[in-house]
Amino acid sequence: MSVKPLGYYREKYIRSQPSAFCVGCGNGTILNCFVRAIDDLGIPKEKILCVSGIGCSAWIPSPNFNGDTLHTTHGRALAFATGAKAYNGDLVTVVFTGDGDGAGIGGNHLIHAARRNINITTILVNNMSYAMTGGQIAPTTHHGEVTATSPYGNPETPFDITRLVAAAGATYVARWTVNNVVELTRSIEEGIQNRGFSFIEVLSQCPTQQRRMFNIRDTVQRLPVRMLRMLEESTYVKGREARGSVCYAVPKESPDTTLAEIRAKFPSVDAEAVDRIDLGRVIKVTSGTDDDLEGLSTLGSVDRLLGATEGKIELGVFVREERPEFTESLREVIRRAGGG
Ligand code: SF4
């Protein structure tokens, strides 16, 4: 991945206007990774079509990307993109969608685009709610989370959207967070180069809605940083699991009480309070020995201990396959139908 000054990318790829995103939103990072990927690949802007539906992620290309964009209806970006790609197979077609737009309202389009293996790269921004419309439950909202439409906690369990799309037949599937900018940029490049349906899920921070979902009370300046750290503590990269002895202590009640007890009884361990998507505020403990970590379970303020990757979301590239691509097969069928 080549690195050029930020001004180069802004001048070449970004429309000059104030950003519509809230302060600290992850969408700007994803736009940054996208323009670096197409620049690295040397694709002229005129060959790219960005398609989006409705939601905050739809604003990543439209109006920010200074190229051809198609801002469509809720959940239907893949249907429009399918038509564009089938008509003009030379278009590098990239869909930007969110978890509500792509996995909820447009979920059927998503699984069938994967099944057909149409040569479209889909970047799905997962902020775990319908963020733009007020933070309602999406099919990716975790169990128990408080949202605008689940004030007493979400009774449902979420899709693993990456596994769903892999099972539906996509030939390139990856998942990253906005922390993994190098890996994400490389995956966008690999997705565009793949001759088939490429799907990249990006877990992203949404300071505006996630502060309620994850009960994070902090200043506007610190919220994005805490959420990026939450994404880091809630995920691990396949094949790059944490080294050393790490565990998470789930407090029975107050995290501050548990942190104080751990520090008092095990002064040699490194303990800090961190946020997790699945657990809320917990205590991360790093120690030179496994013995210390086992002793933690005897503390009165600790409800339970989790291992370094237990309950975390796996990141990485999960599928790289080859099989017939839809628009090429379609052209062959049309040729045969015409007697060619
Ligand atoms: S509501 Fe959330 S996802 Fe939407 S722009 Fe604001 S921070 Fe970003």
Coordinates of C-alpha atoms and ligand atoms in Angstrom, one line a residue:
M1 CA 0.0 0.0 0.0
S2 CA 1.5 3.3 -1.0
V3 CA 1.1 6.3 1.2
K4 CA 0.7 9.8 -0.2
P5 CA -0.1 13.1 1.6
L6 CA -3.7 13.4 2.7
G7 CA -4.1 16.5 0.5
Y8 CA -3.4 14.4 -2.6
Y9 CA -6.4 12.1 -1.9
R10 CA -8.6 15.0 -0.9
E11 CA -7.9 16.9 -4.1
K12 CA -8.3 14.0 -6.4
Y13 CA -11.2 12.0 -5.0
I14 CA -13.2 14.1 -2.5
R15 CA -15.9 16.7 -3.3
S16 CA -15.2 19.9 -1.5
Q17 CA -17.9 20.3 1.1
P18 CA -18.4 20.0 4.9
S19 CA -18.8 16.4 6.0
A20 CA -22.3 15.4 7.0
F21 CA -20.9 12.8 9.5
C22 CA -21.1 13.3 13.3
V23 CA -17.8 14.1 15.0
G24 CA -15.8 10.9 15.5
C25 CA -17.9 8.7 13.1
G26 CA -16.0 5.8 11.5
N27 CA -17.4 6.5 8.0
G28 CA -14.7 9.0 7.1
T29 CA -12.0 6.3 7.8
I30 CA -13.8 3.9 5.5
L31 CA -13.9 6.6 2.7
N32 CA -10.2 7.2 3.3
C33 CA -9.4 3.4 2.9
F34 CA -11.6 3.2 -0.3
V35 CA -9.9 6.1 -2.1
R36 CA -6.4 4.8 -1.1
A37 CA -7.4 1.3 -2.5
I38 CA -8.6 2.6 -5.9
D39 CA -5.5 4.9 -6.1
D40 CA -3.2 1.9 -5.4
L41 CA -5.0 -0.1 -8.1
G42 CA -4.7 2.8 -10.5
I43 CA -8.3 2.6 -11.5
P44 CA -9.5 5.8 -13.3
K45 CA -12.5 7.4 -11.5
E46 CA -14.4 7.3 -14.8
K47 CA -14.5 3.5 -14.6
I48 CA -15.9 3.4 -11.1
L49 CA -19.6 3.5 -10.1
C50 CA -20.4 3.7 -6.4
V51 CA -23.9 2.7 -5.4
S52 CA -25.6 3.2 -2.0
G53 CA -29.0 3.0 -0.4
I54 CA -30.2 4.9 2.7
G55 CA -28.4 5.4 5.9
C56 CA -25.2 7.0 7.2
S57 CA -23.0 4.6 5.2
A58 CA -24.8 5.7 2.0
W59 CA -23.2 9.1 2.5
I60 CA -19.7 7.7 2.2
P61 CA -19.7 7.9 -1.6
S62 CA -22.6 10.2 -2.1
P63 CA -22.0 13.1 -2.0
N64 CA -18.4 12.7 -0.8
F65 CA -16.8 10.8 -3.6
N66 CA -15.9 13.0 -6.6
G67 CA -16.9 10.4 -9.2
D68 CA -20.1 8.6 -10.4
T69 CA -22.4 7.8 -7.6
L70 CA -25.9 6.4 -7.5
H71 CA -27.8 7.2 -4.3
T72 CA -30.8 4.8 -4.3
T73 CA -33.7 3.6 -2.1
H74 CA -33.5 1.9 1.2
G75 CA -32.1 -1.6 1.0
R76 CA -32.0 -1.6 -2.8
A77 CA -28.4 -0.5 -3.6
L78 CA -27.5 -4.1 -4.7
A79 CA -30.6 -4.3 -7.0
F80 CA -29.6 -1.0 -8.8
A81 CA -25.9 -2.1 -8.9
T82 CA -26.9 -5.5 -10.4
G83 CA -28.7 -3.6 -13.2
A84 CA -25.7 -1.3 -13.8
K85 CA -23.2 -4.1 -13.8
A86 CA -25.3 -6.4 -16.1
Y87 CA -25.6 -3.5 -18.6
N88 CA -22.0 -2.4 -18.5
G89 CA -19.7 -5.2 -17.4
D90 CA -16.6 -2.9 -17.5
L91 CA -17.8 -0.8 -14.6
V92 CA -16.0 -1.3 -11.4
T93 CA -19.1 -1.4 -9.2
V94 CA -18.8 -0.8 -5.5
V95 CA -21.8 -0.8 -3.1
F96 CA -21.7 1.0 0.2
T97 CA -24.4 -0.2 2.6
G98 CA -25.0 -0.4 6.3
D99 CA -26.2 -3.2 8.5
G100 CA -29.8 -1.9 8.6
D101 CA -29.8 -1.1 4.9
G102 CA -27.9 -4.2 3.6
A103 CA -28.6 -6.9 6.2
G104 CA -32.1 -5.8 7.2
I105 CA -34.2 -4.1 4.6
G106 CA -32.0 -5.3 1.7
G107 CA -31.0 -8.7 3.2
N108 CA -32.7 -10.7 0.4
H109 CA -30.8 -8.7 -2.3
L110 CA -27.6 -9.4 -0.4
I111 CA -27.8 -13.2 -0.2
H112 CA -28.9 -13.5 -3.9
A113 CA -26.1 -11.2 -5.1
A114 CA -23.7 -13.5 -3.2
R115 CA -25.4 -16.6 -4.7
R116 CA -25.2 -15.3 -8.2
N117 CA -21.5 -14.3 -7.7
I118 CA -22.0 -11.0 -9.6
N119 CA -18.8 -9.0 -9.9
I120 CA -19.7 -6.3 -7.3
T121 CA -17.7 -5.3 -4.3
T122 CA -19.9 -4.6 -1.3
I123 CA -18.6 -2.7 1.7
L124 CA -21.1 -3.2 4.6
V125 CA -20.6 -0.8 7.5
N126 CA -21.8 -2.4 10.7
N127 CA -22.5 0.0 13.5
M128 CA -25.0 -2.4 15.0
S129 CA -28.2 -0.3 14.7
Y130 CA -30.2 1.9 12.3
A131 CA -28.0 4.8 13.2
M132 CA -29.3 7.6 10.9
T133 CA -32.9 7.3 11.9
G134 CA -32.3 7.3 15.6
G135 CA -30.6 4.1 16.7
Q136 CA -33.3 1.5 16.3
I137 CA -32.7 -2.3 16.5
A138 CA -31.1 -3.8 13.4
P139 CA -30.5 -7.5 12.7
T140 CA -27.0 -6.9 13.8
T141 CA -27.8 -5.5 17.3
H142 CA -26.4 -7.7 20.0
H143 CA -28.6 -9.4 22.5
G144 CA -29.6 -7.3 25.5
E145 CA -28.5 -4.0 24.0
V146 CA -30.6 -0.9 24.7
T147 CA -31.7 1.0 21.6
A148 CA -34.5 3.5 20.7
T149 CA -36.8 0.5 20.1
S150 CA -35.6 -1.8 22.8
P151 CA -35.4 0.4 25.9
Y152 CA -35.4 -2.7 28.2
G153 CA -32.8 -4.6 26.1
N154 CA -32.9 -6.4 22.7
P155 CA -34.6 -9.8 23.0
E156 CA -33.2 -11.0 19.7
T157 CA -29.7 -12.3 18.7
P158 CA -27.8 -10.9 15.8
F159 CA -26.9 -12.2 12.4
D160 CA -23.2 -13.0 11.8
I161 CA -23.5 -11.3 8.5
T162 CA -20.0 -12.3 7.3
R163 CA -20.8 -16.0 7.8
L164 CA -24.2 -15.6 6.2
V165 CA -22.8 -14.1 3.0
A166 CA -20.0 -16.7 2.9
A167 CA -22.6 -19.4 3.2
A168 CA -24.7 -17.8 0.4
G169 CA -21.8 -18.1 -2.0
A170 CA -19.7 -14.9 -2.1
T171 CA -16.2 -15.7 -3.5
Y172 CA -14.3 -13.1 -1.4
V173 CA -15.4 -12.4 2.2
A174 CA -13.6 -10.4 4.8
R175 CA -14.3 -8.6 8.1
W176 CA -12.4 -5.8 9.7
T177 CA -12.9 -2.9 12.0
V178 CA -12.1 0.8 11.4
N179 CA -9.0 0.2 13.5
N180 CA -7.6 -2.1 10.8
V181 CA -7.0 0.5 8.1
V182 CA -4.1 -1.3 6.4
E183 CA -6.0 -4.6 6.2
L184 CA -9.2 -2.9 5.2
T185 CA -7.5 -1.1 2.4
R186 CA -5.9 -4.3 1.2
S187 CA -9.2 -6.1 1.4
I188 CA -11.0 -3.4 -0.7
E189 CA -8.2 -3.9 -3.3
E190 CA -8.6 -7.7 -3.2
G191 CA -12.3 -7.4 -3.4
I192 CA -12.2 -5.2 -6.5
Q193 CA -9.7 -7.5 -8.1
N194 CA -11.9 -10.6 -7.4
R195 CA -14.0 -11.7 -10.4
G196 CA -17.1 -12.3 -8.5
F197 CA -19.1 -11.1 -5.5
S198 CA -16.9 -9.6 -2.8
F199 CA -18.1 -8.7 0.6
I200 CA -16.3 -6.8 3.3
E201 CA -17.9 -6.1 6.6
V202 CA -16.5 -3.2 8.6
L203 CA -17.3 -2.9 12.3
S204 CA -17.5 0.9 12.9
Q205 CA -18.0 3.3 15.7
C206 CA -21.0 5.5 16.0
P207 CA -20.5 7.9 18.9
T208 CA -24.1 9.3 18.5
Q209 CA -26.0 6.0 19.0
Q210 CA -23.5 3.6 20.6
R211 CA -23.1 5.7 23.7
R212 CA -26.6 4.7 24.6
M213 CA -26.3 1.1 23.3
F214 CA -23.2 0.4 25.3
N215 CA -23.9 2.8 28.2
I216 CA -20.7 4.7 27.6
R217 CA -20.7 8.0 29.5
D218 CA -17.9 10.2 28.5
T219 CA -17.0 13.5 26.9
V220 CA -17.7 14.1 23.2
Q221 CA -13.9 14.3 22.7
R222 CA -13.2 11.0 24.4
L223 CA -16.2 8.9 23.0
P224 CA -14.7 8.1 19.6
V225 CA -11.4 6.9 21.2
R226 CA -13.3 4.7 23.7
M227 CA -15.3 3.2 21.0
L228 CA -12.3 2.4 18.8
R229 CA -10.8 0.8 21.9
M230 CA -14.0 -1.1 22.4
L231 CA -13.8 -2.5 18.9
E232 CA -10.2 -3.5 19.5
E233 CA -11.1 -5.3 22.8
S234 CA -14.1 -7.0 21.2
T235 CA -12.3 -8.6 18.2
Y236 CA -9.2 -10.6 17.3
V237 CA -7.5 -11.2 14.0
K238 CA -7.6 -14.8 12.8
G239 CA -4.1 -16.3 13.3
R240 CA -2.9 -13.3 15.3
E241 CA -4.3 -14.1 18.7
A242 CA -3.0 -12.2 21.7
R243 CA 0.4 -13.2 23.1
G244 CA 1.0 -13.6 26.9
S245 CA -1.6 -14.2 29.6
V246 CA -4.7 -12.0 29.2
C247 CA -8.2 -12.5 30.6
Y248 CA -11.3 -10.4 31.2
A249 CA -12.9 -10.2 34.6
V250 CA -16.7 -9.6 34.5
P251 CA -17.7 -7.6 37.5
K252 CA -20.6 -8.7 39.7
E253 CA -21.6 -5.1 40.2
S254 CA -19.4 -2.0 39.9
P255 CA -16.3 -2.2 37.6
D256 CA -14.5 0.3 39.8
T257 CA -14.9 -2.1 42.8
T258 CA -13.6 -5.0 40.9
L259 CA -10.7 -3.0 39.5
A260 CA -9.8 -1.9 43.0
E261 CA -10.0 -5.4 44.4
I262 CA -7.8 -6.9 41.7
R263 CA -5.2 -4.1 42.1
A264 CA -5.1 -4.6 45.9
K265 CA -4.9 -8.4 45.9
F266 CA -2.8 -8.9 42.8
P267 CA -0.4 -5.9 42.7
S268 CA 1.9 -7.6 40.1
V269 CA -0.8 -7.8 37.3
D270 CA -1.7 -5.1 34.9
A271 CA -5.4 -4.3 35.2
E272 CA -7.6 -1.7 33.5
A273 CA -11.3 -1.1 32.8
V274 CA -12.2 -1.5 29.1
D275 CA -15.5 -1.6 27.2
R276 CA -16.6 -4.7 25.3
I277 CA -19.5 -5.0 22.8
D278 CA -20.7 -8.2 24.3
L279 CA -20.0 -7.6 28.0
G280 CA -20.1 -3.8 28.7
R281 CA -17.5 -2.4 31.1
V282 CA -15.1 -5.2 32.2
I283 CA -11.6 -5.4 33.7
K284 CA -8.8 -6.5 31.4
V285 CA -6.0 -8.3 33.2
T286 CA -2.6 -8.9 31.8
S287 CA -0.1 -11.0 33.7
G288 CA 3.3 -12.7 33.3
T289 CA 1.9 -15.9 34.8
D290 CA -1.3 -18.0 34.4
D291 CA -1.4 -18.6 38.2
D292 CA -2.3 -15.0 38.9
L293 CA -5.2 -15.2 36.4
E294 CA -6.6 -18.4 37.9
G295 CA -6.5 -16.7 41.4
L296 CA -8.8 -13.9 40.1
S297 CA -11.8 -16.2 40.0
T298 CA -11.7 -16.4 43.8
L299 CA -12.3 -12.7 44.2
G300 CA -15.7 -11.7 45.7
S301 CA -16.3 -8.9 43.2
V302 CA -15.7 -11.1 40.1
D303 CA -18.6 -12.7 38.4
R304 CA -16.6 -14.8 35.9
L305 CA -13.4 -14.8 33.9
L306 CA -13.1 -15.0 30.1
G307 CA -10.1 -16.0 28.1
A308 CA -8.2 -13.7 25.7
T309 CA -10.4 -14.4 22.7
E310 CA -13.5 -15.8 24.4
G311 CA -16.7 -14.2 23.1
K312 CA -14.8 -12.0 20.7
I313 CA -15.6 -11.4 17.0
E314 CA -13.1 -12.9 14.5
L315 CA -11.6 -10.7 11.9
G316 CA -9.7 -11.7 8.7
V317 CA -10.3 -12.9 5.2
F318 CA -12.6 -15.9 5.3
V319 CA -13.3 -16.8 1.7
R320 CA -11.2 -16.6 -1.5
E321 CA -12.7 -18.8 -4.2
E322 CA -13.3 -19.0 -7.9
R323 CA -16.5 -19.9 -9.7
P324 CA -18.5 -18.7 -12.7
E325 CA -19.3 -15.0 -12.5
F326 CA -22.9 -13.9 -13.2
T327 CA -22.6 -11.2 -15.9
E328 CA -20.2 -13.3 -18.0
S329 CA -22.6 -16.2 -17.8
L330 CA -25.5 -13.9 -18.7
R331 CA -23.7 -12.6 -21.7
E332 CA -23.0 -16.1 -22.9
V333 CA -26.7 -17.0 -22.5
I334 CA -27.7 -13.8 -24.5
R335 CA -25.2 -14.8 -27.2
R336 CA -26.7 -18.3 -27.4
A337 CA -30.3 -17.0 -27.4
G338 CA -29.3 -14.7 -30.3
G339 CA -28.1 -17.8 -32.2
G340 CA -24.4 -16.8 -31.9
Ligands
SF4_1 S1 -25.3 8.7 13.5 FE1 -23.5 7.4 13.8 S2 -23.1 6.4 11.9 FE2 -24.4 8.2 11.5 S3 -23.0 9.9 11.0 FE3 -23.5 10.0 13.2 S4 -21.8 8.8 14.2 FE4 -21.8 8.3 12.0

